[in-house]
CSV table of C-alpha atoms in Angstrom, one decimal:
chain,number,residue,atom,x,y,z
A,1,UNK,CA,55.3,75.5,68.0
A,2,UNK,CA,56.6,76.2,71.4
A,3,UNK,CA,60.0,77.1,70.1
A,4,UNK,CA,58.5,79.5,67.7
A,5,UNK,CA,56.5,81.2,70.4
A,6,UNK,CA,59.6,81.4,72.6
A,7,UNK,CA,61.7,83.0,69.8
A,8,UNK,CA,59.0,85.6,69.2
A,9,UNK,CA,58.8,86.4,72.9
A,10,UNK,CA,62.6,86.8,73.1
A,11,UNK,CA,62.6,89.2,70.1
A,12,UNK,CA,59.6,91.2,71.3
A,13,UNK,CA,61.1,91.7,74.8
A,14,UNK,CA,64.8,92.3,73.8
A,15,UNK,CA,66.2,95.5,75.2
A,16,UNK,CA,68.0,96.2,71.9
A,17,UNK,CA,66.3,96.8,68.6
A,18,UNK,CA,66.0,93.9,66.2
A,19,UNK,CA,65.0,94.3,62.5
A,20,UNK,CA,64.9,91.7,59.7
A,21,UNK,CA,64.8,92.5,56.0
A,22,UNK,CA,64.7,90.4,52.8
A,23,UNK,CA,67.2,90.4,49.9
A,24,UNK,CA,65.6,93.5,48.5
A,25,UNK,CA,65.9,95.5,51.8
A,26,UNK,CA,62.2,95.3,52.7
A,27,UNK,CA,61.5,95.2,56.4
A,28,UNK,CA,59.8,92.0,57.5
A,29,UNK,CA,60.0,92.3,61.3
A,30,UNK,CA,60.8,95.1,63.8
A,31,UNK,CA,60.6,94.6,67.6
A,32,UNK,CA,59.2,97.2,70.1
A,33,UNK,CA,62.7,98.3,71.2
A,34,UNK,CA,63.6,99.3,67.6
A,35,UNK,CA,60.2,101.0,67.2
A,36,UNK,CA,61.0,103.1,70.3
A,37,UNK,CA,64.4,104.0,69.0
A,38,UNK,CA,63.1,105.3,65.6
A,39,UNK,CA,59.7,106.6,67.0
A,40,UNK,CA,57.7,104.5,64.5
A,41,UNK,CA,54.8,102.1,64.8
A,42,UNK,CA,55.5,98.6,63.5
A,43,UNK,CA,52.9,98.9,60.6
A,44,UNK,CA,54.7,102.2,59.5
A,45,UNK,CA,57.9,100.3,58.9
A,46,UNK,CA,57.0,96.7,57.9
A,47,UNK,CA,56.8,96.4,54.2
A,48,UNK,CA,58.9,99.5,53.6
A,49,UNK,CA,62.6,99.7,52.5
A,50,UNK,CA,65.0,99.8,55.4
A,51,UNK,CA,66.6,102.9,53.9
A,52,UNK,CA,63.8,105.0,55.4
A,53,UNK,CA,65.6,104.6,58.8
A,54,UNK,CA,68.9,105.9,57.4
A,55,UNK,CA,70.2,109.5,56.8
A,56,UNK,CA,72.2,110.4,53.7
A,57,UNK,CA,74.5,109.3,52.3
A,58,UNK,CA,73.8,105.7,53.6
A,59,UNK,CA,70.1,106.1,52.5
A,60,UNK,CA,70.9,106.7,48.8
A,61,UNK,CA,73.7,104.0,48.8
A,62,UNK,CA,71.9,101.2,50.6
A,63,UNK,CA,70.4,99.5,47.6
A,64,UNK,CA,73.7,99.4,45.8
A,65,UNK,CA,75.3,97.8,48.9
A,66,UNK,CA,72.7,95.0,48.8
A,67,UNK,CA,73.1,94.5,45.0
A,68,UNK,CA,76.9,94.3,45.3
A,69,UNK,CA,76.6,91.8,48.1
A,70,UNK,CA,74.2,89.6,46.1
A,71,UNK,CA,76.6,89.8,43.1
A,72,UNK,CA,80.0,89.3,44.9
A,73,UNK,CA,78.9,87.7,48.1
A,74,UNK,CA,81.2,90.0,50.0
A,75,UNK,CA,80.0,92.4,52.7
A,76,UNK,CA,82.3,94.6,54.8
A,77,UNK,CA,80.0,94.7,57.8
A,78,UNK,CA,78.4,91.3,57.8
A,79,UNK,CA,79.1,89.6,61.1
A,80,UNK,CA,81.1,92.7,62.3
A,81,UNK,CA,79.6,95.4,64.5
A,82,UNK,CA,80.1,99.0,63.6
A,83,UNK,CA,78.8,102.5,64.5
A,84,UNK,CA,76.3,104.0,62.2
A,85,UNK,CA,73.7,106.8,62.2
A,86,UNK,CA,69.9,106.3,62.3
A,87,UNK,CA,67.1,108.6,61.3
A,88,UNK,CA,64.1,109.0,63.5
A,89,UNK,CA,60.6,109.8,62.4
A,90,UNK,CA,60.9,113.5,63.4
A,91,UNK,CA,64.2,113.8,61.4
A,92,UNK,CA,66.5,113.5,64.4
A,93,UNK,CA,69.8,111.6,63.8
A,94,UNK,CA,71.2,109.4,66.5
A,95,UNK,CA,74.2,107.1,66.8
A,96,UNK,CA,73.9,103.3,67.3
A,97,UNK,CA,76.0,100.2,67.0
A,98,UNK,CA,74.8,97.8,64.2
A,99,UNK,CA,75.5,94.1,64.1
A,100,UNK,CA,74.4,92.2,60.9
A,101,UNK,CA,73.9,88.5,60.4
A,102,UNK,CA,72.6,86.4,57.4
A,103,UNK,CA,70.1,83.5,57.8
A,104,UNK,CA,69.1,81.1,55.0
A,105,UNK,CA,65.5,80.2,55.5
A,106,UNK,CA,63.1,78.3,53.2
A,107,UNK,CA,65.5,78.9,50.2
A,108,UNK,CA,65.8,82.7,50.7
A,109,UNK,CA,68.2,85.0,52.5
A,110,UNK,CA,67.1,87.0,55.5
A,111,UNK,CA,69.3,89.7,57.1
A,112,UNK,CA,68.9,90.5,60.8
A,113,UNK,CA,70.2,93.7,62.3
A,114,UNK,CA,70.8,94.2,66.0
A,115,UNK,CA,70.6,97.8,67.1
A,116,UNK,CA,72.2,99.2,70.3
A,117,UNK,CA,71.5,102.9,71.0
A,118,UNK,CA,74.7,104.9,71.6
A,119,UNK,CA,73.1,108.3,72.3
A,120,UNK,CA,74.0,108.3,76.1
A,121,UNK,CA,77.5,107.0,75.5
A,122,UNK,CA,78.1,109.6,72.8
A,123,UNK,CA,76.7,112.3,75.0
A,124,UNK,CA,79.0,111.2,77.9
A,125,UNK,CA,81.9,111.0,75.5
A,126,UNK,CA,81.2,114.5,74.2
A,127,UNK,CA,81.1,115.8,77.8
A,128,UNK,CA,84.3,114.0,78.5
A,129,UNK,CA,86.0,115.6,75.4
A,130,UNK,CA,84.7,119.0,76.4
A,131,UNK,CA,86.0,118.5,79.9
A,132,UNK,CA,89.4,117.3,78.6
A,133,UNK,CA,89.6,120.3,76.3
A,134,UNK,CA,88.7,122.6,79.2
A,135,UNK,CA,91.3,120.9,81.3
A,136,UNK,CA,93.9,121.2,78.6
A,137,UNK,CA,93.1,125.0,78.4
A,138,UNK,CA,93.5,125.3,82.1
A,139,UNK,CA,96.8,123.4,82.0
A,140,UNK,CA,98.0,125.6,79.3
A,141,UNK,CA,97.0,128.7,81.2
A,142,UNK,CA,98.6,127.4,84.4
A,143,UNK,CA,101.8,126.5,82.5
A,144,UNK,CA,101.9,130.0,81.0
A,145,UNK,CA,101.4,131.5,84.4
A,146,UNK,CA,104.1,129.2,85.9
A,147,UNK,CA,106.5,130.2,83.1
A,148,UNK,CA,105.9,133.9,83.9
A,149,UNK,CA,106.4,133.2,87.6
A,150,UNK,CA,109.6,131.3,86.9
A,151,UNK,CA,110.8,134.2,84.8
A,152,UNK,CA,109.9,136.7,87.5
A,153,UNK,CA,111.8,134.5,90.1
A,154,UNK,CA,114.9,134.4,87.8
A,155,UNK,CA,114.8,138.1,87.4
A,156,UNK,CA,114.5,138.6,91.1
A,157,UNK,CA,117.4,136.2,91.6
A,158,UNK,CA,119.5,138.2,89.2
A,159,UNK,CA,118.6,141.4,91.0
A,160,UNK,CA,119.4,139.7,94.3
A,161,UNK,CA,122.8,138.6,93.0
A,162,UNK,CA,123.5,142.2,91.9
A,163,UNK,CA,122.5,143.5,95.4
A,164,UNK,CA,124.7,140.8,97.1
A,165,UNK,CA,127.6,141.8,94.9
A,166,UNK,CA,127.1,145.4,95.9
A,167,UNK,CA,126.8,144.4,99.5
A,168,UNK,CA,130.1,142.6,99.3
A,169,UNK,CA,131.7,145.7,97.7
A,170,UNK,CA,130.3,147.9,100.5
A,171,UNK,CA,131.5,145.5,103.1
A,172,UNK,CA,135.0,145.5,101.6
A,173,UNK,CA,135.0,149.3,101.4
A,174,UNK,CA,133.8,149.5,105.0
A,175,UNK,CA,136.6,147.2,106.2
A,176,UNK,CA,139.1,149.3,104.3
A,177,UNK,CA,137.7,152.5,105.8
A,178,UNK,CA,137.9,151.0,109.3
A,179,UNK,CA,141.4,149.9,108.8
A,180,UNK,CA,142.5,153.3,107.4
A,181,UNK,CA,140.5,155.3,110.0
A,182,UNK,CA,141.9,153.3,112.8
A,183,UNK,CA,145.4,154.1,111.8
A,184,UNK,CA,144.8,157.8,110.8
A,185,UNK,CA,142.8,158.6,114.0
A,186,UNK,CA,144.7,156.6,116.6
A,187,UNK,CA,148.2,157.8,115.5
A,188,UNK,CA,147.6,161.5,116.4
A,189,UNK,CA,145.7,160.6,119.6
A,190,UNK,CA,148.6,158.5,120.7
A,191,UNK,CA,151.0,161.4,119.9
A,192,UNK,CA,148.8,163.8,121.9
A,193,UNK,CA,148.7,161.4,124.9
A,194,UNK,CA,152.4,160.8,124.7
A,195,UNK,CA,153.2,164.6,124.5
A,196,UNK,CA,150.9,165.3,127.5
A,197,UNK,CA,152.8,162.6,129.5
A,198,UNK,CA,156.1,164.2,128.5
A,199,UNK,CA,154.8,167.7,129.4
A,200,UNK,CA,153.7,166.4,132.8
A,201,UNK,CA,157.1,164.7,133.4
A,202,UNK,CA,159.1,167.8,132.3
A,203,UNK,CA,156.9,170.0,134.5
A,204,UNK,CA,157.3,168.0,137.7
A,205,UNK,CA,160.2,170.2,138.9
A,206,UNK,CA,158.0,173.2,138.5
A,207,UNK,CA,155.3,171.7,140.8
A,208,UNK,CA,152.7,173.7,139.0
A,209,UNK,CA,149.1,172.7,139.9
A,210,UNK,CA,147.8,174.5,136.7
A,211,UNK,CA,150.1,172.5,134.4
A,212,UNK,CA,149.1,169.2,136.2
A,213,UNK,CA,145.5,170.1,136.0
A,214,UNK,CA,145.5,171.0,132.3
A,215,UNK,CA,147.6,168.0,131.4
A,216,UNK,CA,145.0,165.8,133.2
A,217,UNK,CA,142.3,167.5,131.1
A,218,UNK,CA,144.2,166.7,127.9
A,219,UNK,CA,144.6,163.0,128.9
A,220,UNK,CA,141.0,162.8,129.9
A,221,UNK,CA,139.9,164.3,126.5
A,222,UNK,CA,142.2,161.9,124.7
A,223,UNK,CA,140.7,159.0,126.6
A,224,UNK,CA,137.2,160.1,125.7
A,225,UNK,CA,138.0,160.5,122.1
A,226,UNK,CA,139.6,157.0,122.1
A,227,UNK,CA,136.5,155.5,123.6
A,228,UNK,CA,134.3,157.3,120.9
A,229,UNK,CA,136.7,156.1,118.2
A,230,UNK,CA,136.5,152.5,119.4
A,231,UNK,CA,132.7,152.6,119.4
A,232,UNK,CA,132.6,154.2,116.0
A,233,UNK,CA,135.0,151.7,114.5
A,234,UNK,CA,133.3,148.6,116.0
A,235,UNK,CA,131.8,146.8,113.0
A,236,UNK,CA,129.9,144.4,115.2
A,237,UNK,CA,128.0,147.1,117.0
A,238,UNK,CA,127.4,149.1,113.8
A,239,UNK,CA,125.9,146.0,112.0
A,240,UNK,CA,123.9,144.9,115.0
A,241,UNK,CA,122.6,148.5,115.6
A,242,UNK,CA,123.4,148.4,119.3
A,243,UNK,CA,123.7,151.8,121.0
A,244,UNK,CA,125.1,151.5,124.5
A,245,UNK,CA,124.9,154.5,126.8
A,246,UNK,CA,127.6,154.8,129.5
A,247,UNK,CA,126.6,156.5,132.7
A,248,UNK,CA,129.3,158.0,135.0
A,249,UNK,CA,129.2,159.9,138.2
A,250,UNK,CA,130.9,163.3,138.4
A,251,UNK,CA,131.4,166.1,140.9
A,252,UNK,CA,128.9,168.8,139.9
A,253,UNK,CA,130.8,171.6,141.8
A,254,UNK,CA,134.1,170.7,140.2
A,255,UNK,CA,132.4,170.5,136.8
A,256,UNK,CA,131.0,174.0,137.3
A,257,UNK,CA,134.4,175.3,138.3
A,258,UNK,CA,136.0,173.9,135.1
A,259,UNK,CA,133.3,175.6,133.0
A,260,UNK,CA,133.9,178.9,134.8
A,261,UNK,CA,137.6,178.6,134.3
A,262,UNK,CA,137.3,177.9,130.6
A,263,UNK,CA,134.9,180.8,130.2
A,264,UNK,CA,137.4,183.1,131.9
A,265,UNK,CA,140.2,181.9,129.5
A,266,UNK,CA,137.9,182.4,126.5
A,267,UNK,CA,136.8,185.9,127.7
A,268,UNK,CA,140.5,187.0,127.9
A,269,UNK,CA,141.0,186.5,124.2
A,270,UNK,CA,140.9,189.8,122.3
A,271,UNK,CA,138.8,188.5,119.4
A,272,UNK,CA,136.3,186.8,121.6
A,273,UNK,CA,132.9,188.3,122.1
A,274,UNK,CA,129.9,187.1,124.0
A,275,UNK,CA,127.0,186.4,121.6
A,276,UNK,CA,124.7,189.3,121.2
A,277,UNK,CA,121.5,189.9,119.2
A,278,UNK,CA,122.6,193.5,118.6
A,279,UNK,CA,125.4,194.5,116.3
A,280,UNK,CA,127.1,197.8,115.4
A,281,UNK,CA,129.5,198.6,112.5
A,282,UNK,CA,132.4,197.8,114.9
A,283,UNK,CA,131.0,194.3,115.8
A,284,UNK,CA,128.6,192.9,118.4
A,285,UNK,CA,127.3,195.5,120.8
A,286,UNK,CA,128.2,195.3,124.5
A,287,UNK,CA,125.5,194.2,126.9
A,288,UNK,CA,123.5,197.1,128.2
A,289,UNK,CA,122.3,195.4,131.5
A,290,UNK,CA,123.4,192.8,134.0
A,291,UNK,CA,120.4,190.7,132.9
A,292,UNK,CA,121.5,190.7,129.3
A,293,UNK,CA,125.1,189.8,130.3
A,294,UNK,CA,123.7,186.9,132.5
A,295,UNK,CA,121.6,185.6,129.6
A,296,UNK,CA,124.6,185.7,127.2
A,297,UNK,CA,126.9,184.0,129.7
A,298,UNK,CA,124.3,181.4,130.5
A,299,UNK,CA,123.9,180.6,126.8
A,300,UNK,CA,127.7,180.2,126.3
A,301,UNK,CA,128.0,178.0,129.4
A,302,UNK,CA,125.2,175.8,128.0
A,303,UNK,CA,127.1,175.4,124.7
A,304,UNK,CA,130.4,174.6,126.5
A,305,UNK,CA,128.6,172.1,128.8
A,306,UNK,CA,127.2,170.1,125.9
A,307,UNK,CA,130.5,170.3,124.0
A,308,UNK,CA,132.5,169.0,126.9
A,309,UNK,CA,130.3,166.2,128.3
A,310,UNK,CA,127.6,165.1,126.0
A,311,UNK,CA,129.3,164.9,122.6
A,312,UNK,CA,130.1,161.2,123.3
A,313,UNK,CA,126.5,160.2,122.9
């Protein structure tokens, strides 16, 4: 008696649903956990066919399953748990794990089903599948984006290689130009400097200050041109972008005398005319006043000054 009471207490308080049926599929017992799962009261289920708790197609095939088992004695799910679907009172279908066992009692067969609700597990599984699908989409998008980035990098690398090849060609052309220019420019400057030295040597018996003075100007001009050429042909300075300005002291009075002397030589040439804003059919008009002559001479001196001493910058 005590054992029977204990068994009933265990069944009534089990967390999983427990249902027993007879050989014809009629429900004999259903515990509170099973009633809660299917939303039925015990008296609504006891005495009814167990198929009322099943959705189609299991509902329509259940009786044939029992008949086949009674005939052959073979059941695919007996003693083995499997996932099936249950039908609640309101028509809702939910998943659960079903375990079946057979008991021989008082000369008849009793089948007991143990029901474990899988609704939360399936919901979590569905969320996990959705998250996995979403993650797979993101991976596919990132992979596609990465492929586009790699293609862009490869294209940029190809363009960079083309630019590097062009840079090498330009560097080679620049080196050839420097080599050619160094020879083509230095050779005539060397000849001019040598000729000036020979003129100075041959003119020594004449002891002419003018010849010595002008030969010195030629040598100085050649030296200035050589310095400019050296700076121009210096690859290191050109590539580094360095611009070095050289400051030198000079005699302002002597410099003015040189400009005056050069102006006098230029003024003696028949074809030379001071610049004038007025012209006639015979050429530039002569200055009409001392002020105009001064302005024209000042303008020409300014041009000579810049040509002689500031061209190096």
